[in-house]
């Protein structure tokens, strides 16, 4: 069978990325240009700056990726692009680049939902086996998803308020860590002890999550300690917080696997880079005989390889768009 080369474009937040992936599973070349250092000066992503930087970088990143792959646009079979969700000005840059390339080179255009992309980062590690449960943990999403087959997504639970990555970043800010704080809280947690009596968030029978309560209780305890002039044990806060997050994520995910009688688990999204989450899931899945896949660290956060991989399976399902494709800041996968 002829190989299919998909060129993927991702620009939904602060990474300008282009990648070429063969048959939805073999990465040929990827370029990721991160703007993180610029936004760190402001304590978070500044949408206007982010979209302007995407405009400056997108053509350079496309050319660099083709050069790295030693390929020409003529050899590409189709173009996949994140059309949403994300920052609208940022998405527009990727969608404009993709629609233009599709028009000029007469290539099919494949719209990819950002979360489908995160999920398919796993297909670059191991061929995904179905049925599976996907735990998506990112800066904007926390979802438990049932997949009967390729490119079929059924939500079985999700956060009722903050996404887990958002919560990591807010807790980091309260204990004076710079943006993006998630990886720093993760690191700091190993230097502390679980001594703060934080609540286990939404510990019920549902497959839903809630992280705003645990965030508020950390904000309150920091304020109270400050008012009393007490020392704030940041390392212990990081450790106690991470333990609670890992406990609730593992508890609900393992319950979902059992209830849906599924033996395959994948984890996706930026927070799947978290070492506490990775280690605990590896330990539990070994014990329970569950087949677990987690993306390599560099494909946990935003990149275009995951978009090109997802694009291949969307294309096989006949999901294509024309050059009127619109970027959508808010759009559901379900
Ligand atoms: O997937 P992503 O790029 O964003 C969305 O698509 O929404 O994930 C970014 C999020 C940020 O909140 C960041 O703090 C978090 O992932 N993150 C982590 C770690 N690495 C990245 N959170 C906890 N521990 C980590 N090691
Ligand atoms: Zn993402």
Short mmCIF file of C-alpha atoms and ligand atoms in Angstrom, two decimals:
data_model
loop_
_atom_site.label_atom_id
_atom_site.label_comp_id
_atom_site.label_asym_id
_atom_site.label_seq_id
_atom_site.Cartn_x
_atom_site.Cartn_y
_atom_site.Cartn_z
CA UNK A 1 0.00 0.00 0.00
CA UNK A 2 1.21 3.51 -0.80
CA UNK A 3 2.48 5.49 2.18
CA UNK A 4 0.54 8.61 3.20
CA UNK A 5 2.48 11.68 4.29
CA UNK A 6 0.51 14.27 6.26
CA UNK A 7 1.89 17.72 7.00
CA UNK A 8 0.45 18.96 10.29
CA UNK A 9 0.22 22.55 11.54
CA UNK A 10 -0.40 23.55 15.17
CA UNK A 11 -0.68 27.15 16.39
CA UNK A 12 -3.52 27.12 18.94
CA UNK A 13 -1.57 28.70 21.80
CA UNK A 14 2.11 29.64 22.18
CA UNK A 15 3.86 27.03 20.05
CA UNK A 16 4.27 27.38 16.28
CA UNK A 17 4.76 23.84 15.10
CA UNK A 18 4.87 21.94 11.80
CA UNK A 19 5.45 18.22 11.36
CA UNK A 20 5.39 15.51 8.70
CA UNK A 21 4.10 12.10 9.80
CA UNK A 22 3.90 8.91 7.69
CA UNK A 23 0.77 6.72 7.94
CA UNK A 24 -0.33 8.33 11.20
CA UNK A 25 2.39 6.67 13.23
CA UNK A 26 5.92 7.42 11.97
CA UNK A 27 7.31 10.89 12.62
CA UNK A 28 9.49 12.07 9.73
CA UNK A 29 10.34 15.59 10.96
CA UNK A 30 8.94 18.05 13.50
CA UNK A 31 9.77 21.66 14.27
CA UNK A 32 8.37 23.34 17.41
CA UNK A 33 9.04 27.01 17.99
CA UNK A 34 8.01 27.85 21.54
CA UNK A 35 7.22 31.39 22.65
CA UNK A 36 7.25 30.39 26.32
CA UNK A 37 10.20 32.61 27.27
CA UNK A 38 8.45 35.71 25.92
CA UNK A 39 5.15 35.01 27.73
CA UNK A 40 6.94 34.09 30.97
CA UNK A 41 7.69 37.84 31.35
CA UNK A 42 3.94 38.48 31.66
CA UNK A 43 3.04 35.51 33.88
CA UNK A 44 0.91 33.87 31.16
CA UNK A 45 0.23 33.77 27.43
CA UNK A 46 -0.61 37.21 25.98
CA UNK A 47 -2.92 36.40 23.02
CA UNK A 48 -2.04 39.46 20.92
CA UNK A 49 1.72 38.83 21.22
CA UNK A 50 1.24 35.12 20.57
CA UNK A 51 -0.69 35.61 17.32
CA UNK A 52 1.79 38.21 16.08
CA UNK A 53 4.68 35.83 16.74
CA UNK A 54 2.88 33.01 14.89
CA UNK A 55 2.56 35.33 11.87
CA UNK A 56 6.30 36.06 11.98
CA UNK A 57 7.28 32.41 12.34
CA UNK A 58 4.83 30.21 10.46
CA UNK A 59 6.44 30.26 6.99
CA UNK A 60 9.92 29.78 8.49
CA UNK A 61 8.73 26.78 10.50
CA UNK A 62 7.01 25.21 7.45
CA UNK A 63 10.19 25.58 5.36
CA UNK A 64 12.41 24.29 8.17
CA UNK A 65 10.23 21.21 8.60
CA UNK A 66 10.26 20.38 4.87
CA UNK A 67 14.05 20.85 4.83
CA UNK A 68 14.49 18.64 7.89
CA UNK A 69 12.37 15.92 6.23
CA UNK A 70 14.19 16.48 2.93
CA UNK A 71 10.79 16.64 1.24
CA UNK A 72 8.94 18.98 -1.11
CA UNK A 73 5.31 20.10 -0.74
CA UNK A 74 4.52 18.06 -3.89
CA UNK A 75 5.36 14.86 -1.97
CA UNK A 76 2.86 15.63 0.81
CA UNK A 77 -0.51 13.85 0.51
CA UNK A 78 -2.66 16.11 2.71
CA UNK A 79 -2.47 19.01 5.16
CA UNK A 80 -3.88 18.72 8.69
CA UNK A 81 -4.40 21.75 10.89
CA UNK A 82 -5.70 22.53 14.38
CA UNK A 83 -8.88 24.52 13.73
CA UNK A 84 -9.79 24.76 17.46
CA UNK A 85 -10.15 25.11 20.35
CA UNK A 86 -7.57 27.72 21.30
CA UNK A 87 -6.75 31.41 21.05
CA UNK A 88 -8.62 32.69 18.00
CA UNK A 89 -5.85 34.95 16.65
CA UNK A 90 -3.33 32.11 17.01
CA UNK A 91 -5.58 29.50 15.38
CA UNK A 92 -6.25 31.87 12.46
CA UNK A 93 -2.55 31.91 11.56
CA UNK A 94 -2.31 28.11 11.31
CA UNK A 95 -5.64 27.80 9.49
CA UNK A 96 -4.68 30.54 6.99
CA UNK A 97 -1.33 28.83 6.30
CA UNK A 98 -3.00 25.43 5.86
CA UNK A 99 -5.80 26.65 3.60
CA UNK A 100 -3.29 28.58 1.47
CA UNK A 101 -1.00 25.53 1.08
CA UNK A 102 -4.00 23.34 0.31
CA UNK A 103 -5.17 25.77 -2.40
CA UNK A 104 -1.78 26.37 -4.00
CA UNK A 105 -0.63 22.73 -4.04
CA UNK A 106 -4.11 21.26 -4.53
CA UNK A 107 -3.89 19.01 -1.47
CA UNK A 108 -6.77 17.81 0.74
CA UNK A 109 -7.26 19.85 3.91
CA UNK A 110 -8.03 18.04 7.19
CA UNK A 111 -9.45 19.94 10.19
CA UNK A 112 -8.19 18.48 13.50
CA UNK A 113 -9.60 19.18 16.95
CA UNK A 114 -6.72 19.99 19.32
CA UNK A 115 -7.73 17.29 21.81
CA UNK A 116 -7.91 14.62 19.08
CA UNK A 117 -4.33 15.68 18.36
CA UNK A 118 -3.23 15.21 21.99
CA UNK A 119 -4.85 11.75 21.99
CA UNK A 120 -3.07 10.68 18.78
CA UNK A 121 0.35 11.68 20.19
CA UNK A 122 0.08 8.18 21.65
CA UNK A 123 -0.06 6.61 18.19
CA UNK A 124 3.49 7.88 17.63
CA UNK A 125 4.58 5.64 20.54
CA UNK A 126 2.46 2.49 20.04
CA UNK A 127 -0.31 1.66 17.63
CA UNK A 128 -3.44 2.47 19.67
CA UNK A 129 -5.52 -0.60 20.57
CA UNK A 130 -9.31 -0.43 20.92
CA UNK A 131 -11.52 -0.13 22.81
CA UNK A 132 -9.59 2.28 25.00
CA UNK A 133 -10.05 4.91 27.66
CA UNK A 134 -8.21 8.19 27.12
CA UNK A 135 -7.45 10.45 30.07
CA UNK A 136 -6.87 13.94 28.67
CA UNK A 137 -5.12 16.28 31.10
CA UNK A 138 -4.02 19.63 29.73
CA UNK A 139 -4.02 23.35 30.37
CA UNK A 140 -7.57 23.70 29.07
CA UNK A 141 -9.06 20.19 29.39
CA UNK A 142 -9.57 17.33 31.79
CA UNK A 143 -11.66 14.58 30.22
CA UNK A 144 -12.21 10.84 30.37
CA UNK A 145 -13.01 9.59 26.87
CA UNK A 146 -14.13 6.19 25.59
CA UNK A 147 -12.91 5.24 22.11
CA UNK A 148 -14.50 2.20 20.49
CA UNK A 149 -12.39 2.60 17.34
CA UNK A 150 -10.16 5.11 15.56
CA UNK A 151 -11.50 8.65 15.55
CA UNK A 152 -14.58 7.89 17.63
CA UNK A 153 -14.77 9.92 20.85
CA UNK A 154 -17.37 9.50 23.60
CA UNK A 155 -16.98 11.63 26.70
CA UNK A 156 -17.67 9.72 29.90
CA UNK A 157 -16.58 12.41 32.35
CA UNK A 158 -14.74 15.68 32.66
CA UNK A 159 -13.92 18.61 34.89
CA UNK A 160 -16.82 20.65 36.19
CA UNK A 161 -14.62 23.71 36.65
CA UNK A 162 -10.83 24.22 36.25
CA UNK A 163 -8.69 22.00 34.03
CA UNK A 164 -5.95 20.24 35.94
CA UNK A 165 -3.12 22.10 34.11
CA UNK A 166 -4.81 25.42 34.82
CA UNK A 167 -4.98 24.43 38.49
CA UNK A 168 -1.26 23.50 38.51
CA UNK A 169 -0.42 26.91 37.04
CA UNK A 170 -2.60 28.76 39.58
CA UNK A 171 -1.15 26.85 42.55
CA UNK A 172 2.33 27.63 41.19
CA UNK A 173 1.49 31.33 41.11
CA UNK A 174 0.25 31.29 44.72
CA UNK A 175 3.59 29.83 45.84
CA UNK A 176 5.54 32.34 43.70
CA UNK A 177 6.72 30.02 40.93
CA UNK A 178 7.01 31.53 37.42
CA UNK A 179 4.74 30.65 34.47
CA UNK A 180 4.16 27.93 33.37
CA UNK A 181 4.27 26.55 36.87
CA UNK A 182 3.06 22.99 36.27
CA UNK A 183 6.49 21.44 35.66
CA UNK A 184 7.97 23.43 38.59
CA UNK A 185 5.30 22.25 41.04
CA UNK A 186 5.97 18.70 39.82
CA UNK A 187 9.71 19.09 40.51
CA UNK A 188 9.23 20.81 43.87
CA UNK A 189 6.81 18.12 45.07
CA UNK A 190 9.70 15.65 45.41
CA UNK A 191 11.49 17.94 47.88
CA UNK A 192 8.49 18.15 50.23
CA UNK A 193 6.24 15.96 52.38
CA UNK A 194 2.50 15.44 52.24
CA UNK A 195 1.79 17.38 55.44
CA UNK A 196 -1.05 19.69 54.40
CA UNK A 197 -4.55 18.38 54.94
CA UNK A 198 -5.96 19.20 51.49
CA UNK A 199 -9.35 17.87 50.34
CA UNK A 200 -9.57 15.02 47.83
CA UNK A 201 -11.48 16.83 45.07
CA UNK A 202 -14.90 15.40 43.97
CA UNK A 203 -14.32 11.99 45.49
CA UNK A 204 -17.63 10.52 44.33
CA UNK A 205 -18.97 7.76 42.07
CA UNK A 206 -19.06 9.90 38.92
CA UNK A 207 -16.33 10.15 36.27
CA UNK A 208 -16.23 13.91 36.69
CA UNK A 209 -13.49 16.02 38.26
CA UNK A 210 -13.40 19.31 40.14
CA UNK A 211 -10.19 21.16 40.86
CA UNK A 212 -11.37 24.61 41.93
CA UNK A 213 -11.95 23.48 45.55
CA UNK A 214 -8.40 22.23 46.06
CA UNK A 215 -7.06 25.40 44.42
CA UNK A 216 -9.17 27.61 46.73
CA UNK A 217 -8.11 25.68 49.80
CA UNK A 218 -4.43 26.27 48.88
CA UNK A 219 -5.07 29.99 48.27
CA UNK A 220 -6.84 30.23 51.66
CA UNK A 221 -4.17 28.36 53.57
CA UNK A 222 -1.41 30.54 52.05
CA UNK A 223 -3.31 33.73 52.98
CA UNK A 224 -3.99 32.47 56.51
CA UNK A 225 -0.35 31.52 57.08
CA UNK A 226 0.77 34.91 55.71
CA UNK A 227 -1.63 36.77 58.01
CA UNK A 228 -0.36 34.82 61.01
CA UNK A 229 3.22 35.52 59.96
CA UNK A 230 3.88 31.79 59.62
CA UNK A 231 6.31 30.23 57.19
CA UNK A 232 4.69 28.83 54.02
CA UNK A 233 6.13 25.38 53.34
CA UNK A 234 6.01 25.60 49.54
CA UNK A 235 7.61 22.20 49.00
CA UNK A 236 5.01 20.57 51.25
CA UNK A 237 2.17 22.39 49.47
CA UNK A 238 3.50 21.12 46.09
CA UNK A 239 3.80 17.56 47.43
CA UNK A 240 0.36 17.53 49.11
CA UNK A 241 -1.30 19.05 46.03
CA UNK A 242 0.36 16.66 43.57
CA UNK A 243 -0.56 13.64 45.72
CA UNK A 244 -4.22 14.67 45.78
CA UNK A 245 -4.30 15.25 42.01
CA UNK A 246 -2.62 11.91 41.27
CA UNK A 247 -4.96 10.10 43.66
CA UNK A 248 -8.17 11.43 42.13
CA UNK A 249 -7.02 11.01 38.52
CA UNK A 250 -5.90 7.41 39.05
CA UNK A 251 -8.95 6.49 41.15
CA UNK A 252 -11.52 7.67 38.57
CA UNK A 253 -9.59 6.38 35.56
CA UNK A 254 -9.12 2.87 36.95
CA UNK A 255 -12.82 2.85 37.90
CA UNK A 256 -13.73 3.84 34.32
CA UNK A 257 -11.56 1.04 32.88
CA UNK A 258 -13.30 -1.49 35.11
CA UNK A 259 -16.81 -0.22 34.53
CA UNK A 260 -16.38 -0.08 30.75
CA UNK A 261 -14.47 -3.40 30.76
CA UNK A 262 -11.60 -1.84 28.85
CA UNK A 263 -8.00 -2.97 29.08
CA UNK A 264 -6.26 -0.21 27.12
CA UNK A 265 -5.44 3.19 28.61
CA UNK A 266 -3.79 6.19 27.03
CA UNK A 267 -2.94 9.48 28.74
CA UNK A 268 -2.73 12.71 26.75
CA UNK A 269 -2.18 16.47 27.09
CA UNK A 270 0.45 18.69 28.65
CA UNK A 271 -0.08 17.41 32.19
CA UNK A 272 0.73 13.85 31.05
CA UNK A 273 4.35 15.07 31.29
CA UNK A 274 3.85 15.09 35.08
CA UNK A 275 6.17 12.57 36.67
CA UNK A 276 3.86 11.82 39.61
CA UNK A 277 0.99 11.01 37.23
CA UNK A 278 3.21 8.95 34.91
CA UNK A 279 4.80 6.92 37.72
CA UNK A 280 1.56 6.17 39.56
CA UNK A 281 -0.26 5.11 36.37
CA UNK A 282 2.67 2.88 35.35
CA UNK A 283 2.63 1.23 38.80
CA UNK A 284 -1.16 0.73 38.88
CA UNK A 285 -1.45 -0.46 35.27
CA UNK A 286 1.31 -3.02 35.85
CA UNK A 287 -0.54 -4.26 38.90
CA UNK A 288 -3.96 -4.39 37.17
CA UNK A 289 -2.65 -5.80 33.87
CA UNK A 290 -3.74 -2.73 31.90
CA UNK A 291 -2.03 -1.88 28.65
CA UNK A 292 -0.84 1.74 29.16
CA UNK A 293 0.61 4.23 26.66
CA UNK A 294 1.82 7.75 27.49
CA UNK A 295 3.42 10.04 24.88
CA UNK A 296 7.14 10.80 25.03
CA UNK A 297 7.63 13.94 27.12
CA UNK A 298 8.30 16.17 24.08
CA UNK A 299 4.91 15.17 22.59
CA UNK A 300 2.89 15.75 25.76
CA UNK A 301 2.71 19.52 25.25
CA UNK A 302 1.58 21.18 22.02
CA UNK A 303 3.24 19.99 18.81
CA UNK A 304 2.25 19.36 15.21
CA UNK A 305 3.29 15.69 15.07
CA UNK A 306 0.17 14.84 17.08
CA UNK A 307 -1.96 16.90 14.67
CA UNK A 308 -0.48 15.14 11.62
CA UNK A 309 -1.01 11.72 13.30
CA UNK A 310 -4.65 12.52 14.15
CA UNK A 311 -5.09 14.03 10.68
CA UNK A 312 -4.24 10.68 9.07
CA UNK A 313 -7.11 8.93 10.90
CA UNK A 314 -9.53 11.81 10.30
CA UNK A 315 -8.63 11.62 6.58
CA UNK A 316 -9.30 7.87 6.56
CA UNK A 317 -12.74 8.65 8.00
CA UNK A 318 -13.37 11.13 5.19
CA UNK A 319 -13.12 14.22 7.40
CA UNK A 320 -11.91 17.02 5.14
CA UNK A 321 -12.58 20.72 4.71
CA UNK A 322 -12.31 23.27 1.92
CA UNK A 323 -10.56 26.61 1.95
CA UNK A 324 -13.49 28.23 3.77
CA UNK A 325 -12.40 26.34 6.94
CA UNK A 326 -12.91 28.57 9.97
CA UNK A 327 -10.85 28.70 13.15
CA UNK A 328 -13.01 28.11 16.24
CA UNK A 329 -11.91 29.35 19.67
CA UNK A 330 -14.47 27.11 21.38
CA UNK A 331 -15.44 23.80 19.81
CA UNK A 332 -16.33 20.42 21.26
CA UNK A 333 -14.86 17.09 20.22
CA UNK A 334 -18.04 15.28 21.26
O1 LIG B 1 -1.54 20.48 26.46
P1 LIG B 1 -1.08 21.82 26.84
O2 LIG B 1 0.03 22.42 26.05
O3 LIG B 1 -2.28 22.84 26.90
C1 LIG B 1 -3.53 22.70 26.36
O4 LIG B 1 -3.70 22.13 25.26
O5 LIG B 1 -4.47 23.19 27.05
O6 LIG B 1 -0.65 21.74 28.35
C2 LIG B 1 -0.08 22.83 29.03
C3 LIG B 1 -0.29 22.59 30.51
C4 LIG B 1 0.14 23.77 31.37
O7 LIG B 1 -0.90 24.03 32.29
C5 LIG B 1 1.38 23.24 32.08
O8 LIG B 1 1.61 23.81 33.35
C6 LIG B 1 1.06 21.77 32.20
O9 LIG B 1 0.48 21.45 30.95
N1 LIG B 1 2.23 20.92 32.45
C7 LIG B 1 2.43 20.25 33.61
C8 LIG B 1 3.68 19.59 33.49
N2 LIG B 1 4.20 19.88 32.25
C9 LIG B 1 3.29 20.70 31.63
N3 LIG B 1 1.66 20.16 34.71
C10 LIG B 1 2.12 19.39 35.71
N4 LIG B 1 3.31 18.75 35.68
C11 LIG B 1 4.12 18.81 34.60
N5 LIG B 1 5.28 18.17 34.59
ZN1 LIG B 2 -2.59 21.33 24.06
#
